[in-house]
Amino acid sequence: MESAESLETISLLELLLQGGFMMIPIILLWMGAIYIFVERILLIQNSSKTPDHFQDSIRDRVLAGDVQGARAICMQTGTPVARMIEKGISRIGHPLKNIEVSIENIGKIEIYRLEKNLSMLATISGAAPMIGFLGTVTGMIQAFISIAQEEGAVSPKLLSSGIYEAMVTTAAGLFVGILAYLGYNYLVSRVQKLIHKMETTAIDFVDLLQEPQKK
């Protein structure tokens, strides 16, 4: 049983190595996709760690006139939401429109940071299968050249070995492309959820600034 599994693993490794030089960019894209996904998911998770009581704490201090205390809470939290609100708090006393613009500008910067390198992951999801197809085409060309150079009848073994070696790059490219595509869509959904939270918090903060005026 163990020898059979070992033989199967060795055969798979040899099959990948027989994919040719086009396997090199596919492997590099695979490593890049893993790095981008892990780096982005860690950033998004850290950016989403806004305490549940954050808005209530800011509300209590702003209504009590403790602006510095509210800013201190934002700086301690250190998330995109907190940085947006901290900018708004620093503009208290200015016209409401200026405060909204300041919050919006910080929000754009935070969104750029969250979406950084996502386009690269999307590119990998499209480029990896295309490189795999290119490797298959070049492999098939080489296989047919070998067949043309054979004298006499062409053995089925020669034909089949050339074809399956060429198809390795397609399989590898599709594998990398599919995983990169799934990873990209997952990250986009997480970013969109965080952006929605940022927008909701900003709206609540602007409404908070108008409460004293309503009384």
PDB file of C-alpha atoms in Angstrom:
ATOM      1  CA  MET A   1       0.000   0.000   0.000  1.00  0.00           C
ATOM      2  CA  GLU A   2       2.765   2.491   0.989  1.00  0.00           C
ATOM      3  CA  SER A   3       4.867   1.658  -2.071  1.00  0.00           C
ATOM      4  CA  ALA A   4       1.889   2.228  -4.374  1.00  0.00           C
ATOM      5  CA  GLU A   5       1.196   5.644  -2.818  1.00  0.00           C
ATOM      6  CA  SER A   6       4.877   6.579  -3.084  1.00  0.00           C
ATOM      7  CA  LEU A   7       4.933   5.580  -6.754  1.00  0.00           C
ATOM      8  CA  GLU A   8       1.806   7.651  -7.447  1.00  0.00           C
ATOM      9  CA  THR A   9       3.326  10.731  -5.775  1.00  0.00           C
ATOM     10  CA  ILE A  10       6.568  10.385  -7.735  1.00  0.00           C
ATOM     11  CA  SER A  11       4.612  10.022 -10.976  1.00  0.00           C
ATOM     12  CA  LEU A  12       2.674  13.220 -10.256  1.00  0.00           C
ATOM     13  CA  LEU A  13       5.875  15.138  -9.538  1.00  0.00           C
ATOM     14  CA  GLU A  14       7.491  13.825 -12.698  1.00  0.00           C
ATOM     15  CA  LEU A  15       4.374  14.764 -14.653  1.00  0.00           C
ATOM     16  CA  LEU A  16       4.589  18.349 -13.428  1.00  0.00           C
ATOM     17  CA  LEU A  17       8.272  18.518 -14.306  1.00  0.00           C
ATOM     18  CA  GLN A  18       7.483  17.286 -17.802  1.00  0.00           C
ATOM     19  CA  GLY A  19       5.256  20.305 -18.361  1.00  0.00           C
ATOM     20  CA  GLY A  20       8.302  22.160 -19.657  1.00  0.00           C
ATOM     21  CA  PHE A  21       9.600  25.667 -19.125  1.00  0.00           C
ATOM     22  CA  MET A  22       6.072  27.136 -19.258  1.00  0.00           C
ATOM     23  CA  MET A  23       5.499  25.652 -15.808  1.00  0.00           C
ATOM     24  CA  ILE A  24       7.938  28.205 -14.367  1.00  0.00           C
ATOM     25  CA  PRO A  25       5.701  31.291 -14.852  1.00  0.00           C
ATOM     26  CA  ILE A  26       2.666  29.288 -13.707  1.00  0.00           C
ATOM     27  CA  ILE A  27       4.437  28.339 -10.477  1.00  0.00           C
ATOM     28  CA  LEU A  28       5.545  31.947  -9.978  1.00  0.00           C
ATOM     29  CA  LEU A  29       1.962  33.138 -10.470  1.00  0.00           C
ATOM     30  CA  TRP A  30       0.791  30.531  -7.956  1.00  0.00           C
ATOM     31  CA  MET A  31       3.275  31.769  -5.366  1.00  0.00           C
ATOM     32  CA  GLY A  32       2.279  35.383  -6.061  1.00  0.00           C
ATOM     33  CA  ALA A  33      -1.422  34.565  -5.680  1.00  0.00           C
ATOM     34  CA  ILE A  34      -0.815  32.882  -2.325  1.00  0.00           C
ATOM     35  CA  TYR A  35       1.209  35.845  -1.067  1.00  0.00           C
ATOM     36  CA  ILE A  36      -1.373  38.422  -2.157  1.00  0.00           C
ATOM     37  CA  PHE A  37      -4.292  36.455  -0.701  1.00  0.00           C
ATOM     38  CA  VAL A  38      -2.644  35.878   2.689  1.00  0.00           C
ATOM     39  CA  GLU A  39      -1.379  39.474   2.934  1.00  0.00           C
ATOM     40  CA  ARG A  40      -4.766  40.941   1.992  1.00  0.00           C
ATOM     41  CA  ILE A  41      -6.847  38.675   4.230  1.00  0.00           C
ATOM     42  CA  LEU A  42      -4.669  39.526   7.243  1.00  0.00           C
ATOM     43  CA  LEU A  43      -4.999  43.252   6.490  1.00  0.00           C
ATOM     44  CA  ILE A  44      -8.773  43.016   6.063  1.00  0.00           C
ATOM     45  CA  GLN A  45      -9.163  41.059   9.289  1.00  0.00           C
ATOM     46  CA  ASN A  46      -7.145  43.620  11.242  1.00  0.00           C
ATOM     47  CA  SER A  47      -9.062  46.477   9.606  1.00  0.00           C
ATOM     48  CA  SER A  48     -12.380  44.916  10.627  1.00  0.00           C
ATOM     49  CA  LYS A  49     -11.554  44.730  14.344  1.00  0.00           C
ATOM     50  CA  THR A  50     -13.545  47.793  15.396  1.00  0.00           C
ATOM     51  CA  PRO A  51     -14.920  47.258  18.931  1.00  0.00           C
ATOM     52  CA  ASP A  52     -18.699  46.926  19.229  1.00  0.00           C
ATOM     53  CA  HIS A  53     -18.861  49.772  21.741  1.00  0.00           C
ATOM     54  CA  PHE A  54     -16.751  52.101  19.569  1.00  0.00           C
ATOM     55  CA  GLN A  55     -19.629  54.204  18.227  1.00  0.00           C
ATOM     56  CA  ASP A  56     -21.309  54.473  21.629  1.00  0.00           C
ATOM     57  CA  SER A  57     -18.049  55.629  23.237  1.00  0.00           C
ATOM     58  CA  ILE A  58     -17.509  58.265  20.541  1.00  0.00           C
ATOM     59  CA  ARG A  59     -21.113  59.417  20.852  1.00  0.00           C
ATOM     60  CA  ASP A  60     -20.934  59.827  24.622  1.00  0.00           C
ATOM     61  CA  ARG A  61     -17.714  61.848  24.513  1.00  0.00           C
ATOM     62  CA  VAL A  62     -18.730  64.068  21.608  1.00  0.00           C
ATOM     63  CA  LEU A  63     -22.064  64.919  23.231  1.00  0.00           C
ATOM     64  CA  ALA A  64     -20.232  65.618  26.479  1.00  0.00           C
ATOM     65  CA  GLY A  65     -17.832  67.944  24.661  1.00  0.00           C
ATOM     66  CA  ASP A  66     -14.817  65.690  25.306  1.00  0.00           C
ATOM     67  CA  VAL A  67     -13.320  65.990  21.814  1.00  0.00           C
ATOM     68  CA  GLN A  68      -9.815  64.973  22.864  1.00  0.00           C
ATOM     69  CA  GLY A  69     -11.140  61.873  24.590  1.00  0.00           C
ATOM     70  CA  ALA A  70     -13.033  60.886  21.440  1.00  0.00           C
ATOM     71  CA  ARG A  71      -9.900  61.363  19.313  1.00  0.00           C
ATOM     72  CA  ALA A  72      -7.878  59.265  21.764  1.00  0.00           C
ATOM     73  CA  ILE A  73     -10.328  56.385  21.375  1.00  0.00           C
ATOM     74  CA  CYS A  74     -10.016  56.594  17.589  1.00  0.00           C
ATOM     75  CA  MET A  75      -6.221  56.601  17.668  1.00  0.00           C
ATOM     76  CA  GLN A  76      -6.160  53.618  20.042  1.00  0.00           C
ATOM     77  CA  THR A  77      -8.527  51.647  17.800  1.00  0.00           C
ATOM     78  CA  GLY A  78      -6.450  52.256  14.647  1.00  0.00           C
ATOM     79  CA  THR A  79      -8.881  50.854  12.064  1.00  0.00           C
ATOM     80  CA  PRO A  80     -10.081  52.513   8.824  1.00  0.00           C
ATOM     81  CA  VAL A  81     -13.399  53.327  10.485  1.00  0.00           C
ATOM     82  CA  ALA A  82     -11.623  54.909  13.464  1.00  0.00           C
ATOM     83  CA  ARG A  83      -9.300  56.950  11.235  1.00  0.00           C
ATOM     84  CA  MET A  84     -12.286  58.343   9.322  1.00  0.00           C
ATOM     85  CA  ILE A  85     -14.091  59.331  12.503  1.00  0.00           C
ATOM     86  CA  GLU A  86     -10.888  60.764  14.022  1.00  0.00           C
ATOM     87  CA  LYS A  87     -10.560  63.041  10.989  1.00  0.00           C
ATOM     88  CA  GLY A  88     -14.154  64.143  11.396  1.00  0.00           C
ATOM     89  CA  ILE A  89     -13.660  64.844  15.101  1.00  0.00           C
ATOM     90  CA  SER A  90     -10.580  66.943  14.337  1.00  0.00           C
ATOM     91  CA  ARG A  91     -12.772  69.127  12.103  1.00  0.00           C
ATOM     92  CA  ILE A  92     -15.482  69.761  14.701  1.00  0.00           C
ATOM     93  CA  GLY A  93     -16.238  73.472  14.700  1.00  0.00           C
ATOM     94  CA  HIS A  94     -15.942  73.754  10.926  1.00  0.00           C
ATOM     95  CA  PRO A  95     -18.979  73.760   8.591  1.00  0.00           C
ATOM     96  CA  LEU A  96     -20.679  70.377   8.361  1.00  0.00           C
ATOM     97  CA  LYS A  97     -19.949  70.155   4.633  1.00  0.00           C
ATOM     98  CA  ASN A  98     -16.204  70.481   5.276  1.00  0.00           C
ATOM     99  CA  ILE A  99     -16.387  67.725   7.865  1.00  0.00           C
ATOM    100  CA  GLU A 100     -18.171  65.417   5.417  1.00  0.00           C
ATOM    101  CA  VAL A 101     -15.569  66.110   2.714  1.00  0.00           C
ATOM    102  CA  SER A 102     -12.707  65.394   5.126  1.00  0.00           C
ATOM    103  CA  ILE A 103     -14.254  62.082   6.172  1.00  0.00           C
ATOM    104  CA  GLU A 104     -14.895  61.182   2.530  1.00  0.00           C
ATOM    105  CA  ASN A 105     -11.283  61.908   1.541  1.00  0.00           C
ATOM    106  CA  ILE A 106      -9.909  59.712   4.318  1.00  0.00           C
ATOM    107  CA  GLY A 107     -12.401  57.032   3.295  1.00  0.00           C
ATOM    108  CA  LYS A 108     -11.058  57.069  -0.274  1.00  0.00           C
ATOM    109  CA  ILE A 109      -7.506  56.610   0.991  1.00  0.00           C
ATOM    110  CA  GLU A 110      -8.562  53.718   3.236  1.00  0.00           C
ATOM    111  CA  ILE A 111     -10.460  52.038   0.402  1.00  0.00           C
ATOM    112  CA  TYR A 112      -7.387  52.287  -1.821  1.00  0.00           C
ATOM    113  CA  ARG A 113      -5.328  50.575   0.873  1.00  0.00           C
ATOM    114  CA  LEU A 114      -7.899  47.813   1.219  1.00  0.00           C
ATOM    115  CA  GLU A 115      -8.136  47.196  -2.538  1.00  0.00           C
ATOM    116  CA  LYS A 116      -4.389  47.359  -3.166  1.00  0.00           C
ATOM    117  CA  ASN A 117      -3.082  44.363  -5.196  1.00  0.00           C
ATOM    118  CA  LEU A 118      -6.582  42.940  -5.715  1.00  0.00           C
ATOM    119  CA  SER A 119      -6.302  43.816  -9.404  1.00  0.00           C
ATOM    120  CA  MET A 120      -3.066  41.819  -9.511  1.00  0.00           C
ATOM    121  CA  LEU A 121      -4.885  38.774  -8.140  1.00  0.00           C
ATOM    122  CA  ALA A 122      -7.568  39.218 -10.805  1.00  0.00           C
ATOM    123  CA  THR A 123      -4.834  39.397 -13.448  1.00  0.00           C
ATOM    124  CA  ILE A 124      -3.329  36.158 -12.188  1.00  0.00           C
ATOM    125  CA  SER A 125      -6.716  34.440 -12.394  1.00  0.00           C
ATOM    126  CA  GLY A 126      -6.866  35.307 -16.101  1.00  0.00           C
ATOM    127  CA  ALA A 127      -3.192  35.037 -17.019  1.00  0.00           C
ATOM    128  CA  ALA A 128      -2.479  31.602 -15.513  1.00  0.00           C
ATOM    129  CA  PRO A 129      -4.933  29.684 -17.759  1.00  0.00           C
ATOM    130  CA  MET A 130      -3.729  31.601 -20.820  1.00  0.00           C
ATOM    131  CA  ILE A 131      -0.100  30.702 -20.065  1.00  0.00           C
ATOM    132  CA  GLY A 132      -1.226  27.118 -19.557  1.00  0.00           C
ATOM    133  CA  PHE A 133      -2.899  27.099 -22.982  1.00  0.00           C
ATOM    134  CA  LEU A 134       0.237  28.603 -24.522  1.00  0.00           C
ATOM    135  CA  GLY A 135       2.318  25.849 -22.957  1.00  0.00           C
ATOM    136  CA  THR A 136      -0.056  23.253 -24.368  1.00  0.00           C
ATOM    137  CA  VAL A 137       0.135  24.733 -27.865  1.00  0.00           C
ATOM    138  CA  THR A 138       3.938  24.832 -27.839  1.00  0.00           C
ATOM    139  CA  GLY A 139       4.008  21.306 -26.402  1.00  0.00           C
ATOM    140  CA  MET A 140       1.691  20.036 -29.117  1.00  0.00           C
ATOM    141  CA  ILE A 141       3.857  21.647 -31.773  1.00  0.00           C
ATOM    142  CA  GLN A 142       6.902  19.882 -30.370  1.00  0.00           C
ATOM    143  CA  ALA A 143       4.971  16.607 -30.215  1.00  0.00           C
ATOM    144  CA  PHE A 144       3.927  16.840 -33.866  1.00  0.00           C
ATOM    145  CA  ILE A 145       7.472  17.733 -34.874  1.00  0.00           C
ATOM    146  CA  SER A 146       8.673  14.564 -33.149  1.00  0.00           C
ATOM    147  CA  ILE A 147       5.974  12.567 -34.942  1.00  0.00           C
ATOM    148  CA  ALA A 148       6.959  14.070 -38.305  1.00  0.00           C
ATOM    149  CA  GLN A 149      10.569  13.135 -37.718  1.00  0.00           C
ATOM    150  CA  GLU A 150       9.685   9.503 -36.983  1.00  0.00           C
ATOM    151  CA  GLU A 151      10.332   7.108 -39.820  1.00  0.00           C
ATOM    152  CA  GLY A 152       7.710   4.507 -40.499  1.00  0.00           C
ATOM    153  CA  ALA A 153       4.621   3.962 -38.362  1.00  0.00           C
ATOM    154  CA  VAL A 154       4.159   6.265 -35.391  1.00  0.00           C
ATOM    155  CA  SER A 155       3.754   4.391 -32.135  1.00  0.00           C
ATOM    156  CA  PRO A 156       0.684   5.261 -30.053  1.00  0.00           C
ATOM    157  CA  LYS A 157       2.982   5.619 -27.029  1.00  0.00           C
ATOM    158  CA  LEU A 158       4.951   8.426 -28.678  1.00  0.00           C
ATOM    159  CA  LEU A 159       1.757  10.238 -29.673  1.00  0.00           C
ATOM    160  CA  SER A 160       0.039   9.897 -26.301  1.00  0.00           C
ATOM    161  CA  SER A 161       3.118  10.827 -24.242  1.00  0.00           C
ATOM    162  CA  GLY A 162       3.630  14.022 -26.237  1.00  0.00           C
ATOM    163  CA  ILE A 163      -0.011  15.013 -25.843  1.00  0.00           C
ATOM    164  CA  TYR A 164      -0.340  14.372 -22.093  1.00  0.00           C
ATOM    165  CA  GLU A 165       2.902  16.219 -21.411  1.00  0.00           C
ATOM    166  CA  ALA A 166       1.541  19.202 -23.328  1.00  0.00           C
ATOM    167  CA  MET A 167      -1.755  19.113 -21.426  1.00  0.00           C
ATOM    168  CA  VAL A 168      -0.002  19.383 -18.048  1.00  0.00           C
ATOM    169  CA  THR A 169       0.441  23.144 -18.422  1.00  0.00           C
ATOM    170  CA  THR A 170      -3.250  23.617 -19.208  1.00  0.00           C
ATOM    171  CA  ALA A 171      -4.288  21.702 -16.092  1.00  0.00           C
ATOM    172  CA  ALA A 172      -1.807  23.605 -13.928  1.00  0.00           C
ATOM    173  CA  GLY A 173      -2.826  26.959 -15.377  1.00  0.00           C
ATOM    174  CA  LEU A 174      -6.520  26.265 -14.849  1.00  0.00           C
ATOM    175  CA  PHE A 175      -5.858  25.128 -11.280  1.00  0.00           C
ATOM    176  CA  VAL A 176      -3.990  28.325 -10.421  1.00  0.00           C
ATOM    177  CA  GLY A 177      -6.498  30.501 -12.293  1.00  0.00           C
ATOM    178  CA  ILE A 178      -9.549  29.009 -10.586  1.00  0.00           C
ATOM    179  CA  LEU A 179      -8.096  29.340  -7.092  1.00  0.00           C
ATOM    180  CA  ALA A 180      -6.925  32.906  -7.793  1.00  0.00           C
ATOM    181  CA  TYR A 181     -10.389  33.794  -9.116  1.00  0.00           C
ATOM    182  CA  LEU A 182     -12.115  32.356  -6.041  1.00  0.00           C
ATOM    183  CA  GLY A 183      -9.652  34.132  -3.767  1.00  0.00           C
ATOM    184  CA  TYR A 184     -10.193  37.424  -5.593  1.00  0.00           C
ATOM    185  CA  ASN A 185     -13.978  37.259  -5.283  1.00  0.00           C
ATOM    186  CA  TYR A 186     -13.760  36.331  -1.614  1.00  0.00           C
ATOM    187  CA  LEU A 187     -11.486  39.282  -0.873  1.00  0.00           C
ATOM    188  CA  VAL A 188     -13.713  41.650  -2.857  1.00  0.00           C
ATOM    189  CA  SER A 189     -16.755  40.561  -0.843  1.00  0.00           C
ATOM    190  CA  ARG A 190     -14.869  41.134   2.418  1.00  0.00           C
ATOM    191  CA  VAL A 191     -13.714  44.576   1.280  1.00  0.00           C
ATOM    192  CA  GLN A 192     -17.224  45.557   0.186  1.00  0.00           C
ATOM    193  CA  LYS A 193     -18.593  44.517   3.564  1.00  0.00           C
ATOM    194  CA  LEU A 194     -15.993  46.660   5.329  1.00  0.00           C
ATOM    195  CA  ILE A 195     -16.667  49.627   3.021  1.00  0.00           C
ATOM    196  CA  HIS A 196     -20.365  49.383   3.848  1.00  0.00           C
ATOM    197  CA  LYS A 197     -19.497  49.479   7.554  1.00  0.00           C
ATOM    198  CA  MET A 198     -17.292  52.538   6.982  1.00  0.00           C
ATOM    199  CA  GLU A 199     -20.076  54.356   5.137  1.00  0.00           C
ATOM    200  CA  THR A 200     -22.669  53.510   7.800  1.00  0.00           C
ATOM    201  CA  THR A 201     -20.405  54.694  10.610  1.00  0.00           C
ATOM    202  CA  ALA A 202     -19.628  57.938   8.779  1.00  0.00           C
ATOM    203  CA  ILE A 203     -23.330  58.651   8.268  1.00  0.00           C
ATOM    204  CA  ASP A 204     -24.052  57.995  11.944  1.00  0.00           C
ATOM    205  CA  PHE A 205     -21.228  60.340  12.956  1.00  0.00           C
ATOM    206  CA  VAL A 206     -22.508  63.166  10.740  1.00  0.00           C
ATOM    207  CA  ASP A 207     -25.979  62.687  12.217  1.00  0.00           C
ATOM    208  CA  LEU A 208     -24.431  62.830  15.678  1.00  0.00           C
ATOM    209  CA  LEU A 209     -22.887  66.216  14.952  1.00  0.00           C
ATOM    210  CA  GLN A 210     -26.324  67.592  14.122  1.00  0.00           C
ATOM    211  CA  GLU A 211     -28.005  66.385  17.328  1.00  0.00           C
ATOM    212  CA  PRO A 212     -26.956  69.355  19.521  1.00  0.00           C
ATOM    213  CA  GLN A 213     -28.293  71.684  16.833  1.00  0.00           C
ATOM    214  CA  LYS A 214     -31.678  69.980  16.941  1.00  0.00           C
ATOM    215  CA  LYS A 215     -32.067  70.476  20.681  1.00  0.00           C
TER     216      LYS A 215
END
